[in-house]
XYZ file of N, CA and C in Angstrom:
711
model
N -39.170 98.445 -12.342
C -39.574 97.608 -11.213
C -39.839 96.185 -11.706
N -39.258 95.570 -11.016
C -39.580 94.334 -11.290
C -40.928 93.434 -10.961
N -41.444 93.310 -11.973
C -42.917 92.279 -11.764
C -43.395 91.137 -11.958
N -42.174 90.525 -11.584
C -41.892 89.230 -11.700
C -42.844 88.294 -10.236
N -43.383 87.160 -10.681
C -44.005 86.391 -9.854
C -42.964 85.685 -8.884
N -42.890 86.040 -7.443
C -42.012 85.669 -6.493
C -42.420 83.618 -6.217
N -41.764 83.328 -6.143
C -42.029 81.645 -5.935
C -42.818 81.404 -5.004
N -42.781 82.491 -3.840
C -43.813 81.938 -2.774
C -45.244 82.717 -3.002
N -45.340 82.915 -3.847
C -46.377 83.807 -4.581
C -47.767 82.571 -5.030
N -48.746 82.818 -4.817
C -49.823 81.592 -4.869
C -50.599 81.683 -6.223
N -50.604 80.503 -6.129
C -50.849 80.404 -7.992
C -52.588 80.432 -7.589
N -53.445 80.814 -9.393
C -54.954 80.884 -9.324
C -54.936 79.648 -9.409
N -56.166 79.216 -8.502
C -56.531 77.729 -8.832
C -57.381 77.458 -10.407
N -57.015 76.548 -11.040
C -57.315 76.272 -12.063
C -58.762 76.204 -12.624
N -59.233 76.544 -13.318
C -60.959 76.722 -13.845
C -61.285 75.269 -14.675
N -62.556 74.940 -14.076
C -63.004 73.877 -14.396
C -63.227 74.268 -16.146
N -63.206 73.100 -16.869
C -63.452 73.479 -18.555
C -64.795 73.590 -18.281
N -65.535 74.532 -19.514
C -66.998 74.664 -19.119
C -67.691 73.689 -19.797
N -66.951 72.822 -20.468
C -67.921 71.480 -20.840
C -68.007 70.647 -19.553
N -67.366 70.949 -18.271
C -68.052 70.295 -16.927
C -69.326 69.717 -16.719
N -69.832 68.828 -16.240
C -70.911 68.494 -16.145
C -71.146 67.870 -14.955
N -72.357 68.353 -13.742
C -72.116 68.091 -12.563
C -72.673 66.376 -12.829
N -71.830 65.221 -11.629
C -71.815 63.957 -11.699
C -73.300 63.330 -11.251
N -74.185 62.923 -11.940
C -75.602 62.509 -11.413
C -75.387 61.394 -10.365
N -76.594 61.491 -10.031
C -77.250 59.882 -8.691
C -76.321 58.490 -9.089
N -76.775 58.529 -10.859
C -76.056 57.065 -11.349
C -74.898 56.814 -11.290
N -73.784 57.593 -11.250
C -72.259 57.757 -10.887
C -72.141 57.479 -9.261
N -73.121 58.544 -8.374
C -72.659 58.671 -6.675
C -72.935 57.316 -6.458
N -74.034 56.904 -6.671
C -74.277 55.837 -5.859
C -74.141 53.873 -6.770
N -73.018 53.370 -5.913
C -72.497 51.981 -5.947
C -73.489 51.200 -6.577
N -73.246 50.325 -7.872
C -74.194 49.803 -8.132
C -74.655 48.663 -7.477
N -75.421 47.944 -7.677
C -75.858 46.584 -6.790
C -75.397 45.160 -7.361
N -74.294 44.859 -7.267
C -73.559 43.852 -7.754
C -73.448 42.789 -7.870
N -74.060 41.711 -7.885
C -74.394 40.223 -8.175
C -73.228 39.831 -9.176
N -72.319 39.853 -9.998
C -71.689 39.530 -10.757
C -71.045 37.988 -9.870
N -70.532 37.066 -11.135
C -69.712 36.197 -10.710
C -70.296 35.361 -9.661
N -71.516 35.065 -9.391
C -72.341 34.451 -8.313
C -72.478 33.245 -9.169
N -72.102 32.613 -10.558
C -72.933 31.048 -10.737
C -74.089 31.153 -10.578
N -74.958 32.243 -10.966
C -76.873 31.807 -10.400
C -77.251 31.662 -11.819
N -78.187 31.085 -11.543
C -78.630 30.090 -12.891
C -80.316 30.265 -13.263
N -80.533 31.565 -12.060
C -82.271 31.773 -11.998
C -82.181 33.207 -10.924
N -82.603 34.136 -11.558
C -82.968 35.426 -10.381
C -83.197 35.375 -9.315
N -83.566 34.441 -9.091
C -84.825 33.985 -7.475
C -83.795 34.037 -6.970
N -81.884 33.428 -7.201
C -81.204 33.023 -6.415
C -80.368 34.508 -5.774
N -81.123 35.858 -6.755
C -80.731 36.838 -5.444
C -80.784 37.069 -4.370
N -82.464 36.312 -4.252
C -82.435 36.717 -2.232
C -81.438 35.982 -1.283
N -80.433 35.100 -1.998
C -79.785 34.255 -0.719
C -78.150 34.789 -0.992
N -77.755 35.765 -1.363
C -76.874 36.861 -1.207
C -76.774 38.028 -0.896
N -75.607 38.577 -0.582
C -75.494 40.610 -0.547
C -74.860 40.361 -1.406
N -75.279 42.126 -2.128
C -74.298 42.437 -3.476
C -72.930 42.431 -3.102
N -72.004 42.053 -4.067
C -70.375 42.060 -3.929
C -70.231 43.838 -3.140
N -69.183 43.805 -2.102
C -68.523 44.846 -1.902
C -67.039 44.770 -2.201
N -66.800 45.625 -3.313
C -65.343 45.776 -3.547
C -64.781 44.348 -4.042
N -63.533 43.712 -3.070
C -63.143 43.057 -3.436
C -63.235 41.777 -2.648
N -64.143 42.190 -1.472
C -64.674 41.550 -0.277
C -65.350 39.945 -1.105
N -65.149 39.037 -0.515
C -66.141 37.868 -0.904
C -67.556 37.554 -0.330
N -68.175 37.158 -1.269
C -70.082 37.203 -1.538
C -70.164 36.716 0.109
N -71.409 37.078 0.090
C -72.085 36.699 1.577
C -73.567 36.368 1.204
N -73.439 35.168 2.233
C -74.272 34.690 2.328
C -75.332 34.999 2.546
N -77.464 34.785 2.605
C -77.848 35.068 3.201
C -78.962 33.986 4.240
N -77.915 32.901 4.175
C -78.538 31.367 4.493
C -78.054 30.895 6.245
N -78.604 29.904 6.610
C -78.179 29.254 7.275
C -77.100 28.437 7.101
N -75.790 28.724 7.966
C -74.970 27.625 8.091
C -75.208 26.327 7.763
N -74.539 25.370 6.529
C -75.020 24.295 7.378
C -73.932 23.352 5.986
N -73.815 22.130 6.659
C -72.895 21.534 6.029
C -72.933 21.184 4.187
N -72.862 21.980 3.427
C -72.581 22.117 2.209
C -71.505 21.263 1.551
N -71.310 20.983 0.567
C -70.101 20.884 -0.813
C -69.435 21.931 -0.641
N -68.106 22.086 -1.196
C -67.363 23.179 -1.784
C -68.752 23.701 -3.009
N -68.988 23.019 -4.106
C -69.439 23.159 -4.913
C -70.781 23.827 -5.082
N -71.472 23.389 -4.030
C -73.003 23.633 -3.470
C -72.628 25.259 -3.238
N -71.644 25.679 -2.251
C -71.085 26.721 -1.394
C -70.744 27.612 -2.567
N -69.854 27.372 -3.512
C -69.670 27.938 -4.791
C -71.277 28.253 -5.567
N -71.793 27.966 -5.740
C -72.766 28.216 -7.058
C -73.877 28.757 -6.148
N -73.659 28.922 -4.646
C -74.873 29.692 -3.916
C -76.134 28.645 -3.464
N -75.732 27.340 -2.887
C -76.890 26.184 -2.963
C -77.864 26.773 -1.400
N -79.116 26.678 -1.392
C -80.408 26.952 -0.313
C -79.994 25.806 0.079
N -79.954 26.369 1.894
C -79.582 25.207 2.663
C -81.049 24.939 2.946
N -81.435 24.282 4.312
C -82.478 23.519 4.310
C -84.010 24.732 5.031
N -83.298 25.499 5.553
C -84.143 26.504 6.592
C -82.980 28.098 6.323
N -83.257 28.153 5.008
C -83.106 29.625 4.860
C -83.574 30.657 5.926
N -82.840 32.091 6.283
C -82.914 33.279 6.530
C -83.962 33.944 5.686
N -84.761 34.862 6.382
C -85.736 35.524 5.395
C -84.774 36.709 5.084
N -84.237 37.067 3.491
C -83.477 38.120 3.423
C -83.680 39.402 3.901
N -82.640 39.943 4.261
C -82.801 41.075 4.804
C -83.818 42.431 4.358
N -83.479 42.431 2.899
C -83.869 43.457 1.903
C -85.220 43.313 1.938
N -86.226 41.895 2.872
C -87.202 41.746 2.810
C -88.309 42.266 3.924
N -87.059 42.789 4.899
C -87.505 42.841 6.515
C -87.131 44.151 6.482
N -85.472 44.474 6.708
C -85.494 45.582 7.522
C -84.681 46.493 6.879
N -83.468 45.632 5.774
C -82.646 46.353 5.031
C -83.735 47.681 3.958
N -82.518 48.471 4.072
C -82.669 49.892 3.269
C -82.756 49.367 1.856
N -83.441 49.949 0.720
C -83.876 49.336 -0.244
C -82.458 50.501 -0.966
N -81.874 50.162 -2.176
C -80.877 50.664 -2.843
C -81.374 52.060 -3.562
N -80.885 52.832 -3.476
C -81.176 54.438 -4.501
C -80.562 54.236 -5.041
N -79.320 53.140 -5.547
C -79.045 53.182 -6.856
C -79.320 52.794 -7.879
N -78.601 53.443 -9.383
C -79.709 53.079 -10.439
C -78.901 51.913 -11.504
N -78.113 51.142 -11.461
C -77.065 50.267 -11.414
C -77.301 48.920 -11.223
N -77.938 47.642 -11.586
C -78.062 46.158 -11.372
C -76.872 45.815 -12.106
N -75.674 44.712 -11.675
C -74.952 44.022 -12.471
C -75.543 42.699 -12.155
N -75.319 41.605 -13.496
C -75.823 40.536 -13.409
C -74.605 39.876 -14.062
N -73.755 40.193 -14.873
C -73.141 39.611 -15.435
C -72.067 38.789 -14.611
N -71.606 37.735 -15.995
C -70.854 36.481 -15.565
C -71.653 35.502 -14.330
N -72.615 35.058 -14.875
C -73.277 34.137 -13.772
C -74.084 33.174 -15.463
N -74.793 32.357 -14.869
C -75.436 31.761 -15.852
C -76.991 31.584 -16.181
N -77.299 32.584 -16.956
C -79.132 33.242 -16.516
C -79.238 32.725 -18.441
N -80.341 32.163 -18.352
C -80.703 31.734 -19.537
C -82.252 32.560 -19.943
N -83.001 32.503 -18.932
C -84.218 33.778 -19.211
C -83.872 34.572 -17.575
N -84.667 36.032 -18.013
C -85.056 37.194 -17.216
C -86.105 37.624 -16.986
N -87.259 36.866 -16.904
C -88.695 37.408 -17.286
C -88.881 37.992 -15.547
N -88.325 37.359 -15.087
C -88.676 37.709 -13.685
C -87.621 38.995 -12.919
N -86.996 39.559 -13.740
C -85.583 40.716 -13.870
C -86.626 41.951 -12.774
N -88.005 42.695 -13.280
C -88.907 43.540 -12.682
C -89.355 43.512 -11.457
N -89.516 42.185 -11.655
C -89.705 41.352 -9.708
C -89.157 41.595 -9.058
N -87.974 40.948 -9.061
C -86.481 41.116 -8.377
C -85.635 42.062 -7.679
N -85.966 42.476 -9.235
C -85.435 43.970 -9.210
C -86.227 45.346 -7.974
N -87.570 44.618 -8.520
C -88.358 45.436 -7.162
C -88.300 45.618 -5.593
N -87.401 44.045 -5.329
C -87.504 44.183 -4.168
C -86.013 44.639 -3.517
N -85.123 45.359 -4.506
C -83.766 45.480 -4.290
C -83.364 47.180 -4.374
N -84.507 47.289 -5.348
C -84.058 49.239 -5.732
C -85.598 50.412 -4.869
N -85.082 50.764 -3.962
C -85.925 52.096 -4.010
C -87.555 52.356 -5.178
N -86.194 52.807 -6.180
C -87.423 53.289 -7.428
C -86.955 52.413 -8.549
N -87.539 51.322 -8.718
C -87.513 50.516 -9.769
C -87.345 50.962 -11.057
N -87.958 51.566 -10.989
C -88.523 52.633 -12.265
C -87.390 53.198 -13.113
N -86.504 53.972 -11.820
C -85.136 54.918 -12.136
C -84.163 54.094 -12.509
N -84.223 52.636 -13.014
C -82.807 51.923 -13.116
C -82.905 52.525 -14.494
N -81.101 52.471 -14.628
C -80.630 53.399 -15.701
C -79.688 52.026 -16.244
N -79.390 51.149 -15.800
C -78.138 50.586 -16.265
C -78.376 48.802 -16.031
N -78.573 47.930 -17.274
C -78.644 46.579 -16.090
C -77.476 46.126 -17.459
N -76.429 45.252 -16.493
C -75.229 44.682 -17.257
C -75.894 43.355 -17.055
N -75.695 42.613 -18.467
C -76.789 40.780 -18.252
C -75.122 40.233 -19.201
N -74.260 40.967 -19.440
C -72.985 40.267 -20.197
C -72.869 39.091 -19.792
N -72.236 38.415 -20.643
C -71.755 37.175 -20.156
C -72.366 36.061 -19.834
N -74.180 35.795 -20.094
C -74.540 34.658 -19.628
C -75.227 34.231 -20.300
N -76.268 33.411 -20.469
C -76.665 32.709 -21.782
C -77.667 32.654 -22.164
N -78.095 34.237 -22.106
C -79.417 34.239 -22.798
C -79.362 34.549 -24.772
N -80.361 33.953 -24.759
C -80.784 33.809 -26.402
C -81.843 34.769 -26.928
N -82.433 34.972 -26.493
C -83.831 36.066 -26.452
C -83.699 37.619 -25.792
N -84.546 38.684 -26.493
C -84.681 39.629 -25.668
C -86.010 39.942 -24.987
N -86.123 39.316 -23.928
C -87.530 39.485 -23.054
C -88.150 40.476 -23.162
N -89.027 40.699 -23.423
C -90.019 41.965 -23.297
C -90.078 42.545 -22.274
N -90.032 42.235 -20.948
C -89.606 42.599 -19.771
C -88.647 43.932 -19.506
N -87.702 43.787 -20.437
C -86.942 45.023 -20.475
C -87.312 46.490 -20.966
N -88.669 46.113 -21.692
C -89.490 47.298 -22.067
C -89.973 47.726 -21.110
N -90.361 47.364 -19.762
C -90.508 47.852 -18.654
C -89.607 48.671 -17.969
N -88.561 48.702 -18.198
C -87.876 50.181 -17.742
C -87.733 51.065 -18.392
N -88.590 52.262 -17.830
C -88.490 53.210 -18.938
C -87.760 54.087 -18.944
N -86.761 54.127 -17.552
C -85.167 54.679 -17.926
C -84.035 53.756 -18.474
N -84.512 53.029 -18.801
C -83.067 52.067 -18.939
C -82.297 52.905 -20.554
N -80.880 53.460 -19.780
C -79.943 53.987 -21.014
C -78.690 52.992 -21.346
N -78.356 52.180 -20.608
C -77.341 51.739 -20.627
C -77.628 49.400 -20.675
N -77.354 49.509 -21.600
C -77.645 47.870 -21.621
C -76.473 47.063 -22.411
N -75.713 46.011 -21.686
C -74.658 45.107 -21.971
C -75.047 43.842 -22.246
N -75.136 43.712 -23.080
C -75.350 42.221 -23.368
C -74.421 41.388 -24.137
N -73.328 41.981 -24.157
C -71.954 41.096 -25.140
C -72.043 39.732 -24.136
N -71.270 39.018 -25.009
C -71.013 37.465 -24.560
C -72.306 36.655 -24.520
N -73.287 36.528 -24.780
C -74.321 36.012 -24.745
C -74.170 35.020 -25.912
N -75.655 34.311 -26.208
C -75.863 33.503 -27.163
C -77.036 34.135 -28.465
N -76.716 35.171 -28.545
C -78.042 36.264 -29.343
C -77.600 35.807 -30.380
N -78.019 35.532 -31.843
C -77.975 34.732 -32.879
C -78.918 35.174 -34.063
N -80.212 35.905 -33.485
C -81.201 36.540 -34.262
C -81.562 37.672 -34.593
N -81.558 38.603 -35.240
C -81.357 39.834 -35.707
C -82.174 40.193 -34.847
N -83.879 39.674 -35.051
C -84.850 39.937 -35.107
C -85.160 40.348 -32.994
N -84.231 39.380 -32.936
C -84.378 39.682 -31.412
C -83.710 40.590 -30.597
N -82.677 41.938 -31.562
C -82.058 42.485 -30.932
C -83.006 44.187 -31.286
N -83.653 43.581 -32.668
C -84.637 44.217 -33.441
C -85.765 45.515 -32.099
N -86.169 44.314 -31.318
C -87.147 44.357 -30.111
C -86.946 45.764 -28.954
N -85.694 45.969 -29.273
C -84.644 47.217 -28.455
C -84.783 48.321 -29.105
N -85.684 48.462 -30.098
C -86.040 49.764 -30.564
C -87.516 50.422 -30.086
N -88.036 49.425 -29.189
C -89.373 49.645 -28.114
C -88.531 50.489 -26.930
N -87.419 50.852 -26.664
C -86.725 51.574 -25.733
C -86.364 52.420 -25.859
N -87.429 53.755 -26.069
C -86.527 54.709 -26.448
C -85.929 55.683 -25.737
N -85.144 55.150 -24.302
C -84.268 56.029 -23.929
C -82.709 55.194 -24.103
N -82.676 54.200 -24.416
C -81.102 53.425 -24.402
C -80.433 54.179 -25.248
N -79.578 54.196 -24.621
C -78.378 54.873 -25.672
C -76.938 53.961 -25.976
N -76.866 53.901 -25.041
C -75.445 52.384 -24.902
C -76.191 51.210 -24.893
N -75.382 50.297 -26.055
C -75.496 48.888 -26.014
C -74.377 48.019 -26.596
N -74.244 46.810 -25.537
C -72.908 46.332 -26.139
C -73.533 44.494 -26.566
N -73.131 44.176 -27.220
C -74.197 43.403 -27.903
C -72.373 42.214 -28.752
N -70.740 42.705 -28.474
C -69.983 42.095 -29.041
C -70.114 40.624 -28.649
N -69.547 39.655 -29.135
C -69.385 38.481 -28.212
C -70.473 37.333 -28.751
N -71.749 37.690 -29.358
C -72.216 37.149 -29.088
C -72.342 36.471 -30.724
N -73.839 35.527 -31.045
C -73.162 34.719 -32.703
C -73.621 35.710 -33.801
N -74.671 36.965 -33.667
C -74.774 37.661 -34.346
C -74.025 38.646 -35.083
N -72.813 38.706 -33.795
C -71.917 39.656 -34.777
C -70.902 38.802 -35.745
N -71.121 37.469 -36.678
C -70.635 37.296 -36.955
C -71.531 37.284 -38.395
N -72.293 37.980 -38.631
C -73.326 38.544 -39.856
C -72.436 39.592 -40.424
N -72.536 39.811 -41.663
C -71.797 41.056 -41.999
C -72.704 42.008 -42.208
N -71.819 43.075 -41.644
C -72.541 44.872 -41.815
C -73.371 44.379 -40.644
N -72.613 43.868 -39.558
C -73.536 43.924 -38.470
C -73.636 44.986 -37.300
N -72.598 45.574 -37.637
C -72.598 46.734 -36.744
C -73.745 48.091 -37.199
N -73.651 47.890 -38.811
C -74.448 48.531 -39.598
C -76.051 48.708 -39.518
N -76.150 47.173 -39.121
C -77.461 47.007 -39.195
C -77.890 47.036 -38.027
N -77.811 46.782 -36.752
C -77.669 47.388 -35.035
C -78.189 48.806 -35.404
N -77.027 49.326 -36.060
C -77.194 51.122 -35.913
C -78.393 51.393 -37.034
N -79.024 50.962 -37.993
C -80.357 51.196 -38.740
C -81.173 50.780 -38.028
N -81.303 49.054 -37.116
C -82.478 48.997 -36.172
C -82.312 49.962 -35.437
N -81.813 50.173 -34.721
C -81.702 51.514 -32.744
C -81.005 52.701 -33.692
N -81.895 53.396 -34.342
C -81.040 54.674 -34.792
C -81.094 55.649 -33.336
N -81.476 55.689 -31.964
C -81.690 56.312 -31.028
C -80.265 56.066 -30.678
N -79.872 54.889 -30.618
C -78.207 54.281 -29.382
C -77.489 55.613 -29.910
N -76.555 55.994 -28.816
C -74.942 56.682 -29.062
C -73.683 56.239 -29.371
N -74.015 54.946 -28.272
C -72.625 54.103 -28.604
C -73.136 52.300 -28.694
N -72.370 52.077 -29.459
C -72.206 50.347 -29.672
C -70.811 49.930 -29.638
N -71.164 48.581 -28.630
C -70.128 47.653 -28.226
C -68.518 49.071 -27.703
N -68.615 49.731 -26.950
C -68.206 50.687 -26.550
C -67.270 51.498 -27.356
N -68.184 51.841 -28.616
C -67.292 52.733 -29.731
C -68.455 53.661 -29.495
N -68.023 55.151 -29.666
C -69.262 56.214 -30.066
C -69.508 55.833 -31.080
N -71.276 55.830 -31.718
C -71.353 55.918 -33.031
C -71.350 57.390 -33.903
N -70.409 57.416 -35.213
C -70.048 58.705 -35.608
C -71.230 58.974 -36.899
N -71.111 60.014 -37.470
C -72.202 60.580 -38.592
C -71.429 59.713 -39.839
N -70.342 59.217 -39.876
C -70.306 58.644 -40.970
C -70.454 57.379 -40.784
N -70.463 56.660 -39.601
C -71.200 55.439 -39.584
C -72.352 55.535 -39.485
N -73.274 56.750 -39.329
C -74.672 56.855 -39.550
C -74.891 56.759 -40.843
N -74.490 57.914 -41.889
C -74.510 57.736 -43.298
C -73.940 56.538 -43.937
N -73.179 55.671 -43.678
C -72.838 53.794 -44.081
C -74.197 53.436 -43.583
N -74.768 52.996 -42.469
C -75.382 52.222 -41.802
C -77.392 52.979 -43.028
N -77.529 54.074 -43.224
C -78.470 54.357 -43.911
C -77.717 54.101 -45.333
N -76.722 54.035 -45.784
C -76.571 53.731 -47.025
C -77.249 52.367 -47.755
N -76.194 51.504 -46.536
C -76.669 49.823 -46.547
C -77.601 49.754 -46.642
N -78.656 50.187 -46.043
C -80.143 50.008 -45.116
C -80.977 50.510 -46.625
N -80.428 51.263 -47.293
C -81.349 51.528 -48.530
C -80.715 50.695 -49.790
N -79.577 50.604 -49.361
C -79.947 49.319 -50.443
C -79.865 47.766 -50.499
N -79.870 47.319 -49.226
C -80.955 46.182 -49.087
C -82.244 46.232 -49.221
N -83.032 47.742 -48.859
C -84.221 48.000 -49.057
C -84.230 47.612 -50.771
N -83.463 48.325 -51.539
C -83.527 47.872 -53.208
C -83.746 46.575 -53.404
N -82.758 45.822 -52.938
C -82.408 44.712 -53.612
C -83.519 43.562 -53.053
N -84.440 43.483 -51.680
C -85.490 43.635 -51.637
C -86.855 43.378 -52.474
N -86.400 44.775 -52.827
C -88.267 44.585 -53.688
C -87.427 44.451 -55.361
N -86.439 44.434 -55.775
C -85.756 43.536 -56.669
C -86.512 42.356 -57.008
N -85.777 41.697 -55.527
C -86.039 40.078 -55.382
C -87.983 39.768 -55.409
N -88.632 40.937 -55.304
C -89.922 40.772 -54.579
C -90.275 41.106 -55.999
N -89.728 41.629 -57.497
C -90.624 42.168 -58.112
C -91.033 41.011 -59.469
N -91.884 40.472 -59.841
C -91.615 39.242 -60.991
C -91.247 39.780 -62.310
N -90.632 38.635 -62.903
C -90.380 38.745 -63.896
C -90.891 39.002 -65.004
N -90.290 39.528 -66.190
C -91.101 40.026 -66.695
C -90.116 39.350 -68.260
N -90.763 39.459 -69.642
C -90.055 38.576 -70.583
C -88.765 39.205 -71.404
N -88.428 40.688 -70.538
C -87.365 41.431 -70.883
C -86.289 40.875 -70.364
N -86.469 40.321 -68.838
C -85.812 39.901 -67.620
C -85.195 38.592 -68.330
């Protein structure tokens, strides 16, 4: 007898791999998008909606006879709108701020802001600051105590010591930090991964066990060379 599978015969639907993992809140829900706005100070969130798609920014001002230029970089006309998000709009459940590509030189006021835009402040998991020109890492960011995900490539970061400060976070796991004048230190990827031995990934590479074992190699022997330099001489020397 033949037991051959007839063509109109219905195939099993395929089994999920069991490394599946059901998709959390931070995936469903759209992040809150400010990117590409020219703002030059946080405050200048309340006089926008976040980008939708591919839709162009909206306003949250009064009409009124502007520059191209003014109109571009988001200028307060004379008798602003009280923003919505302040009155009646639904506050965001998502856990998602983009900031990047605009021109933010400090963030101290990021918690504020941020408060009056997310639900649960608390639950932000992700703030992208790429691309704009901060020099410092505000302490401010120690205030989220979910934050896993932090972008800061393209910036003006320059000081070890200030990327140092990101080991007060101990849930981040992603950080992208390329772009900016620090990575032009050598064994700088090295030394990232000895400060934040917590991160998973840097500048969007996983970090692997043998860049763990390099990155503690280095790390002990600069520790040497160190107390080397720290130890005096002596008339053998």
């Amino acid at each position: 007898m033949d037991t051959a599978r007839s063509p109109t015969s219905p195939r099993k639907p395929l089994a999920l791999p069991s490394t599946h993992k059901p998709i959390g809140l931070a995936e469903l829900e759209a992040p809150l998008d400010y990117s590409f706005y020219n703002m030059t100070s946080l405050q200048d969130v309340i006089y926008w909606e976040p980008r939708q798609g591919f839709l162009p920014p909206k306003r949250l001002y009064v009409e009124e006879e502007v520059s191209d230029n003014e109109a571009r970089v988001g200028a307060k006309a004379a008798n602003p709108i009280l923003p919505k998000k302040s009155t009646n709009q639904k506050l965001s459940k998502s856990k998602c701020l983009k900031l990047n590509n605009n021109c933010l030189s400090e963030i101290g006021d990021i918690k504020e802001v941020a408060s009056g835009l997310f639900e649960d402040v608390d639950s932000v998991a992700w703030l992208d600051l790429s691309f704009n020109e901060l020099t410092k890492v505000d302490d401010i960011l120690l205030q989220f105590p979910n934050l896993q995900i932090l972008y800061l490539h393209g910036n003006q970061f320059s000081n070890m010591a200030e990327i140092e400060k990101l080991a007060k976070i101990p849930t981040l796991k992603k950080l992208s930090l390329h772009g900016n004048p620090i990575e032009n230190e050598k064994g700088y990827k090295y030394i990232v991964m000895s400060m934040l031995p917590g991160i998973q990934t840097l500048d969007f590479s996983r970090i692997t066990k043998a860049d763990r074992r390099t990155a503690a190699t280095l790390e002990g022997m600069n520790k040497n060379l160190k107390k080397r330099r720290g130890k005096p001489k002596t008339e053998e020397d």
